[in-house]
C-alpha atoms as a printed R data frame, in Angstrom:
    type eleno elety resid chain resno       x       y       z
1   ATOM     1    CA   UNK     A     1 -10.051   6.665   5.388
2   ATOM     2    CA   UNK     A     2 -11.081   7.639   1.524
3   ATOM     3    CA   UNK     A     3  -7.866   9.787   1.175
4   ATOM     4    CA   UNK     A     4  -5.907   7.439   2.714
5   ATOM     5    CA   UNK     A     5  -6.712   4.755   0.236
6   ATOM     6    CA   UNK     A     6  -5.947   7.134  -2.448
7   ATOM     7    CA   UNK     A     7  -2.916   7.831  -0.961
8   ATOM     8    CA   UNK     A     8  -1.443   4.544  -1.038
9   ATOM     9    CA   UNK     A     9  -1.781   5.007  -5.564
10  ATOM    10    CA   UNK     A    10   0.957   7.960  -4.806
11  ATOM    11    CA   UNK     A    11   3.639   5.052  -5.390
12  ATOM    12    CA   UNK     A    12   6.116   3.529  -7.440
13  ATOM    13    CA   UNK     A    13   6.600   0.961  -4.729
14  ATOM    14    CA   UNK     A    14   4.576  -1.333  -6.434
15  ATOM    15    CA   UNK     A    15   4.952  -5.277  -7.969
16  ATOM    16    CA   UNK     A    16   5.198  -4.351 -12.087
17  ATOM    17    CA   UNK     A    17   4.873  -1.397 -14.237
18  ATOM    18    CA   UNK     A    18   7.436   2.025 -12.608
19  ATOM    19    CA   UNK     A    19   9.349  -0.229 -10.747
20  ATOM    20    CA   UNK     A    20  10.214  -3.212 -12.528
21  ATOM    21    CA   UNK     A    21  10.706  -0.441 -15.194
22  ATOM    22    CA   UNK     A    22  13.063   0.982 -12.802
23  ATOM    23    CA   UNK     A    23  15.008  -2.355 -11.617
24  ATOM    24    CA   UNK     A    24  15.176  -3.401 -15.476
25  ATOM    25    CA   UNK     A    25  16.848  -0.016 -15.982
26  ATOM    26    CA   UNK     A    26  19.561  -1.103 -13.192
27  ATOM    27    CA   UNK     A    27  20.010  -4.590 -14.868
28  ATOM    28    CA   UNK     A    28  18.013  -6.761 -12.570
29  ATOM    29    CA   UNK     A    29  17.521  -9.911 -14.385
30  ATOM    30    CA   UNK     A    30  14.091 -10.622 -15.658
31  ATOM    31    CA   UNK     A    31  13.705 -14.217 -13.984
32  ATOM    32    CA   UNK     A    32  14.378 -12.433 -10.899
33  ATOM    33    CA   UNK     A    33  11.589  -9.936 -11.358
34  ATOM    34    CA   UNK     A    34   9.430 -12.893 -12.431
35  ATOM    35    CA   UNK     A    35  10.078 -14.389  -8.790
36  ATOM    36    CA   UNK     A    36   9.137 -10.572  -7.404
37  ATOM    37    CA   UNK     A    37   6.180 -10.305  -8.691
38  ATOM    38    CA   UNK     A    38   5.141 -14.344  -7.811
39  ATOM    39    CA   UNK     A    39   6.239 -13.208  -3.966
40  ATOM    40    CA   UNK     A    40   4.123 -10.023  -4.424
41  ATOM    41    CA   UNK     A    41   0.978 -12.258  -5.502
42  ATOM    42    CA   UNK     A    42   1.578 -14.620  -2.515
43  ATOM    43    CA   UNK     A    43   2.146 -12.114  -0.073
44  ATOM    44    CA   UNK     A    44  -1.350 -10.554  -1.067
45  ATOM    45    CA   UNK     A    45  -2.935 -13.905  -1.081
46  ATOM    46    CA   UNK     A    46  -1.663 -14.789   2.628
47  ATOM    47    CA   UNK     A    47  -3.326 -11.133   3.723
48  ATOM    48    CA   UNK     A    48  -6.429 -12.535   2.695
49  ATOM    49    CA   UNK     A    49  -6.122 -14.873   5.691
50  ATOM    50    CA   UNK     A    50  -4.789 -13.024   7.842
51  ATOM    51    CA   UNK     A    51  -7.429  -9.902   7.648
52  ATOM    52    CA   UNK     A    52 -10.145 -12.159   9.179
53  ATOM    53    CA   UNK     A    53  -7.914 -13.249  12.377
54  ATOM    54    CA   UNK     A    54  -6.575 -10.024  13.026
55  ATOM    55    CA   UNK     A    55  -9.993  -8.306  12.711
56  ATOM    56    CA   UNK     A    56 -11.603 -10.925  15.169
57  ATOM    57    CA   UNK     A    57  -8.669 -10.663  17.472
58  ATOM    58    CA   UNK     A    58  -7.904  -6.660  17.685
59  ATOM    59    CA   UNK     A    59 -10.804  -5.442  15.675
60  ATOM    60    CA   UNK     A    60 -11.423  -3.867  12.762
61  ATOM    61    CA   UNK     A    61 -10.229  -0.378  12.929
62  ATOM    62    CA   UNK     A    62  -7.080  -1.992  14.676
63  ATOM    63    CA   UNK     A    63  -6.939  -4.614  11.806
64  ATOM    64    CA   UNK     A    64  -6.707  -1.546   9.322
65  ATOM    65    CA   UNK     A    65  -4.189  -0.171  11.166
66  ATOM    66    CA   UNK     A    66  -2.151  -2.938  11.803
67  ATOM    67    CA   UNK     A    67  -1.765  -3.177   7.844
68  ATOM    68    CA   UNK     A    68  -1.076   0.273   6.953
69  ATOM    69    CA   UNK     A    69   1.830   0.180   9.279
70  ATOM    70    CA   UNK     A    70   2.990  -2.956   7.693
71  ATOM    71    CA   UNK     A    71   3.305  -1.317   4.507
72  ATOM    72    CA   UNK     A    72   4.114   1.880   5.324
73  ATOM    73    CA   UNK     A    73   7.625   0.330   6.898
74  ATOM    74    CA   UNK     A    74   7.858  -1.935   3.708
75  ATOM    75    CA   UNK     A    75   7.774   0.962   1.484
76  ATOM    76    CA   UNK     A    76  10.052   3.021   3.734
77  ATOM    77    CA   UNK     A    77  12.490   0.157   3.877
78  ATOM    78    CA   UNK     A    78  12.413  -0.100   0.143
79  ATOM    79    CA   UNK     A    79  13.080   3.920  -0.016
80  ATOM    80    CA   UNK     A    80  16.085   3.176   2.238
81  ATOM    81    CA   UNK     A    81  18.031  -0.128   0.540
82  ATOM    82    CA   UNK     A    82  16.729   2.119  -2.924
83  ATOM    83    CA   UNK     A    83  19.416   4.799  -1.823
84  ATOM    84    CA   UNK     A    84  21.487   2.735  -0.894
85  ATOM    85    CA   UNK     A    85  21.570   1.135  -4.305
86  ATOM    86    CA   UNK     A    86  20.496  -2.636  -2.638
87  ATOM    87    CA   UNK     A    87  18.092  -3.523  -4.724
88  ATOM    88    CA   UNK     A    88  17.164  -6.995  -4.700
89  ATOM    89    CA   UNK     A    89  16.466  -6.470  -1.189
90  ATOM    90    CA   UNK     A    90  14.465  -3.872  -1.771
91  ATOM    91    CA   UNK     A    91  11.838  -5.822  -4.496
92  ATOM    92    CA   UNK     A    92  11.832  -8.329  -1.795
93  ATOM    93    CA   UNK     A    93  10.259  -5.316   0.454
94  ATOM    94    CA   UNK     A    94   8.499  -4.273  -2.318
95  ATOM    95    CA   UNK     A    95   6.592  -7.444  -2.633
96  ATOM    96    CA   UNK     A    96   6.255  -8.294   1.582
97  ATOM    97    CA   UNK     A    97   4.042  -4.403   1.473
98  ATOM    98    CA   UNK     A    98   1.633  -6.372  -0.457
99  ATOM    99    CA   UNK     A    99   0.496  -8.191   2.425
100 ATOM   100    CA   UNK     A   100   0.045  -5.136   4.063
101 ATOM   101    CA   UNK     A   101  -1.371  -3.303   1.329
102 ATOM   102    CA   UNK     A   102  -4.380  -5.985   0.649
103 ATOM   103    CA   UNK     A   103  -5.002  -6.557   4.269
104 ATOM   104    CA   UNK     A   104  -5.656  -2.727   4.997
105 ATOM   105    CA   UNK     A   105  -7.853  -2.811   1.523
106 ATOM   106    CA   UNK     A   106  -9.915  -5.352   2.658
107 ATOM   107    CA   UNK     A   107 -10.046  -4.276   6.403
108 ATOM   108    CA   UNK     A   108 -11.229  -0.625   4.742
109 ATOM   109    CA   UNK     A   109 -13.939  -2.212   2.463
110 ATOM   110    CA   UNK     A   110 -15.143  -3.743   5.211
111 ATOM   111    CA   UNK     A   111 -15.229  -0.474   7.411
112 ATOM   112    CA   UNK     A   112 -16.702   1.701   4.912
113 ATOM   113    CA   UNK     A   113 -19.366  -0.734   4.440
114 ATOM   114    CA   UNK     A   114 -20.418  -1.409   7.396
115 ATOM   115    CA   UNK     A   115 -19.857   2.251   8.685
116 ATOM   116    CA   UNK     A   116 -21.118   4.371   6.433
117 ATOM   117    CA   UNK     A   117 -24.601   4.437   4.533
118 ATOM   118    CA   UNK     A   118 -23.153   6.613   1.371
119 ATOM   119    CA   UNK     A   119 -20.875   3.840   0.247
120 ATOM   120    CA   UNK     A   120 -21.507   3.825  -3.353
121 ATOM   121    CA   UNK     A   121 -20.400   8.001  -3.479
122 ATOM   122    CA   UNK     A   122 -17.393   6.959  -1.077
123 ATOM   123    CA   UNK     A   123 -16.153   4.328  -3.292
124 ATOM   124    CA   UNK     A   124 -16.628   6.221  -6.696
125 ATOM   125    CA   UNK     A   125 -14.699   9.007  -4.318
126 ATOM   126    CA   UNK     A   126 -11.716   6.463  -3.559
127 ATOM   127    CA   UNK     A   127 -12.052   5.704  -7.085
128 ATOM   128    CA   UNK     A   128 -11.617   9.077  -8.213
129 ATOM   129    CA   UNK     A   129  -8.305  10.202  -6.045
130 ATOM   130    CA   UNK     A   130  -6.524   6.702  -6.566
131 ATOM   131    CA   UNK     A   131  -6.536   7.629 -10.084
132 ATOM   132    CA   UNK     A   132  -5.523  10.920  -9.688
133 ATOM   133    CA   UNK     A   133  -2.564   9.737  -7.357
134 ATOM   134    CA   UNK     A   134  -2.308   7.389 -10.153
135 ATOM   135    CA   UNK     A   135  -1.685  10.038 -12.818
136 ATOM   136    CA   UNK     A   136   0.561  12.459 -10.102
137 ATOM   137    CA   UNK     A   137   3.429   9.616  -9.726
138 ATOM   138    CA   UNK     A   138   3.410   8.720 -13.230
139 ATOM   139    CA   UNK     A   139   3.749  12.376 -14.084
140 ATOM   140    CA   UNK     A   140   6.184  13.250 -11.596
141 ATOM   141    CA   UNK     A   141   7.994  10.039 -12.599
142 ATOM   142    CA   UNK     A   142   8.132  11.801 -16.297
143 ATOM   143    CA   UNK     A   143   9.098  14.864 -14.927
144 ATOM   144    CA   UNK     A   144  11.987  13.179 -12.101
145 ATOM   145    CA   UNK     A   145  13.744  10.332 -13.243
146 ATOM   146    CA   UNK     A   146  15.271   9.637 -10.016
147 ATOM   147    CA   UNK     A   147  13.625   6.070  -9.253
148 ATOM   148    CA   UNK     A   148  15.820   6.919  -5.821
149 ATOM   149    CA   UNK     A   149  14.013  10.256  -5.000
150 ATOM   150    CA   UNK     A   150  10.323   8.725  -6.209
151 ATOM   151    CA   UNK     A   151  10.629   5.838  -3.126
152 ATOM   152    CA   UNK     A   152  11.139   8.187  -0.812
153 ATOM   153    CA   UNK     A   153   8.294  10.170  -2.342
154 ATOM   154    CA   UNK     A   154   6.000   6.775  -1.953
155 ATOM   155    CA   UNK     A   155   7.126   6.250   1.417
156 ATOM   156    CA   UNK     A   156   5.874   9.845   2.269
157 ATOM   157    CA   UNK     A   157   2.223   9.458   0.428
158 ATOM   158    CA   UNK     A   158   2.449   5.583   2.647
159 ATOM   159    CA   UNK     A   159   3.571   6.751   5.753
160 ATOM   160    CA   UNK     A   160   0.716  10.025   5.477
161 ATOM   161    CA   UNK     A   161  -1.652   6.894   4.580
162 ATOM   162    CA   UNK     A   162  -0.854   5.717   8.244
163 ATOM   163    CA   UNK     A   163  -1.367   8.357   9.620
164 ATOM   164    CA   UNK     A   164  -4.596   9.463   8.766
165 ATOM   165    CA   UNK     A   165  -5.595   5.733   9.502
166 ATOM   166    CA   UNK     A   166  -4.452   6.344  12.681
167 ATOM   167    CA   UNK     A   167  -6.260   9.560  13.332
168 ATOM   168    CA   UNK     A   168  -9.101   7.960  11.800
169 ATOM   169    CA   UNK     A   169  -9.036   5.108  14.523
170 ATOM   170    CA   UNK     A   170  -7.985   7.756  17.103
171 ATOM   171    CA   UNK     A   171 -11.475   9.655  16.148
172 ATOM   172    CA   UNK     A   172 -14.666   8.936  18.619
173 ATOM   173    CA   UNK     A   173 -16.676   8.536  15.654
174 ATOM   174    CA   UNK     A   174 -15.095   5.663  14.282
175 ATOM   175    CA   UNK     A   175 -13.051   3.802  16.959
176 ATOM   176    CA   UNK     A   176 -15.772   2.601  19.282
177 ATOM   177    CA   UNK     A   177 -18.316   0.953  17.083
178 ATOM   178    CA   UNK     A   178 -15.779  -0.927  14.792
179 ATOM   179    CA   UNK     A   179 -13.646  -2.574  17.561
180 ATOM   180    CA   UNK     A   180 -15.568  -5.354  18.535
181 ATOM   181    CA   UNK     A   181 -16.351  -5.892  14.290
């Protein structure tokens, strides 16, 4: 689950900075990124309810799942209307992976706490790789230029995100003590 949190910084399908760079670039209108990123906000807000439910209701591992592939098809919907030049549609994408995005971060704080007794070296490892994933996109967004080609790059580094939740939930070690969480 640690690299697939880090994963998910290996993006410029994110609410500000590289992307509203990006749509600015393609003369989106400012008030219109203003409403994007207000979206964005609510859409994390509303995961913050909805973690709890889902978690009770599937369980935890689940939960965490359930999120990851909500983003992951955000992002690779915003990859696809991105190359196809349709890009309001794709900030409004952009800002619905947000709810997926916060409810797999909270469903994955709450697994690593309760899961694992070296949380403080797992988080300062999360912390480590998000920033390195950090650093990767904004160099290879220096190095590309091609807003086009770094979406489908994000939806990549999302989709492998999924995945490895997956295989993490798929895993004996994991899967049976977190689904009745």
């Amino acid at each position: 689950l640690v690299l697939a949190y880090g994963l998910l910084y290996f993006t410029v399908v994110t609410p500000g900075g590289l992307f509203n760079m990006y749509m600015r670039e393609e003369g989106l209108d400012v008030r219109l990124l203003g409403y994007f990123g207000s979206l964005a906000q609510v859409c994390g807000v509303l995961a913050t309810f909805a973690v709890p439910v889902a978690a009770r209701r599937l369980g935890m591992y689940p939960c965490a799942l359930f999120f990851s592939l909500f983003q992951a098809a955000c992002v690779a919907g915003v990859a696809l209307l991105a190359a196809r030049g349709e890009l309001p549609l794709a900030m409004c994408l952009c800002a619905m992976s947000r709810f997926g995005l916060w409810g797999f971060d909270l469903s994955h704080r709450t697994l690593v706490q309760v899961q694992s007794d070296a949380r403080l070296g797992l988080f300062l490892l999360e912390a480590s790789l998000a920033e390195t994933f950090s650093i990767a996109i904004f160099t290879a967004s220096a190095i590309s230029k091609s807003f086009r080609f770094l979406c489908q790059v994000s939806a990549v580094a999302t989709c492998s995100s999924s995945a490895l939740v997956l295989l993490s939930a798929l895993l004996p070690s994991g899967s049976s003590s977190s689904r009745s969480m």
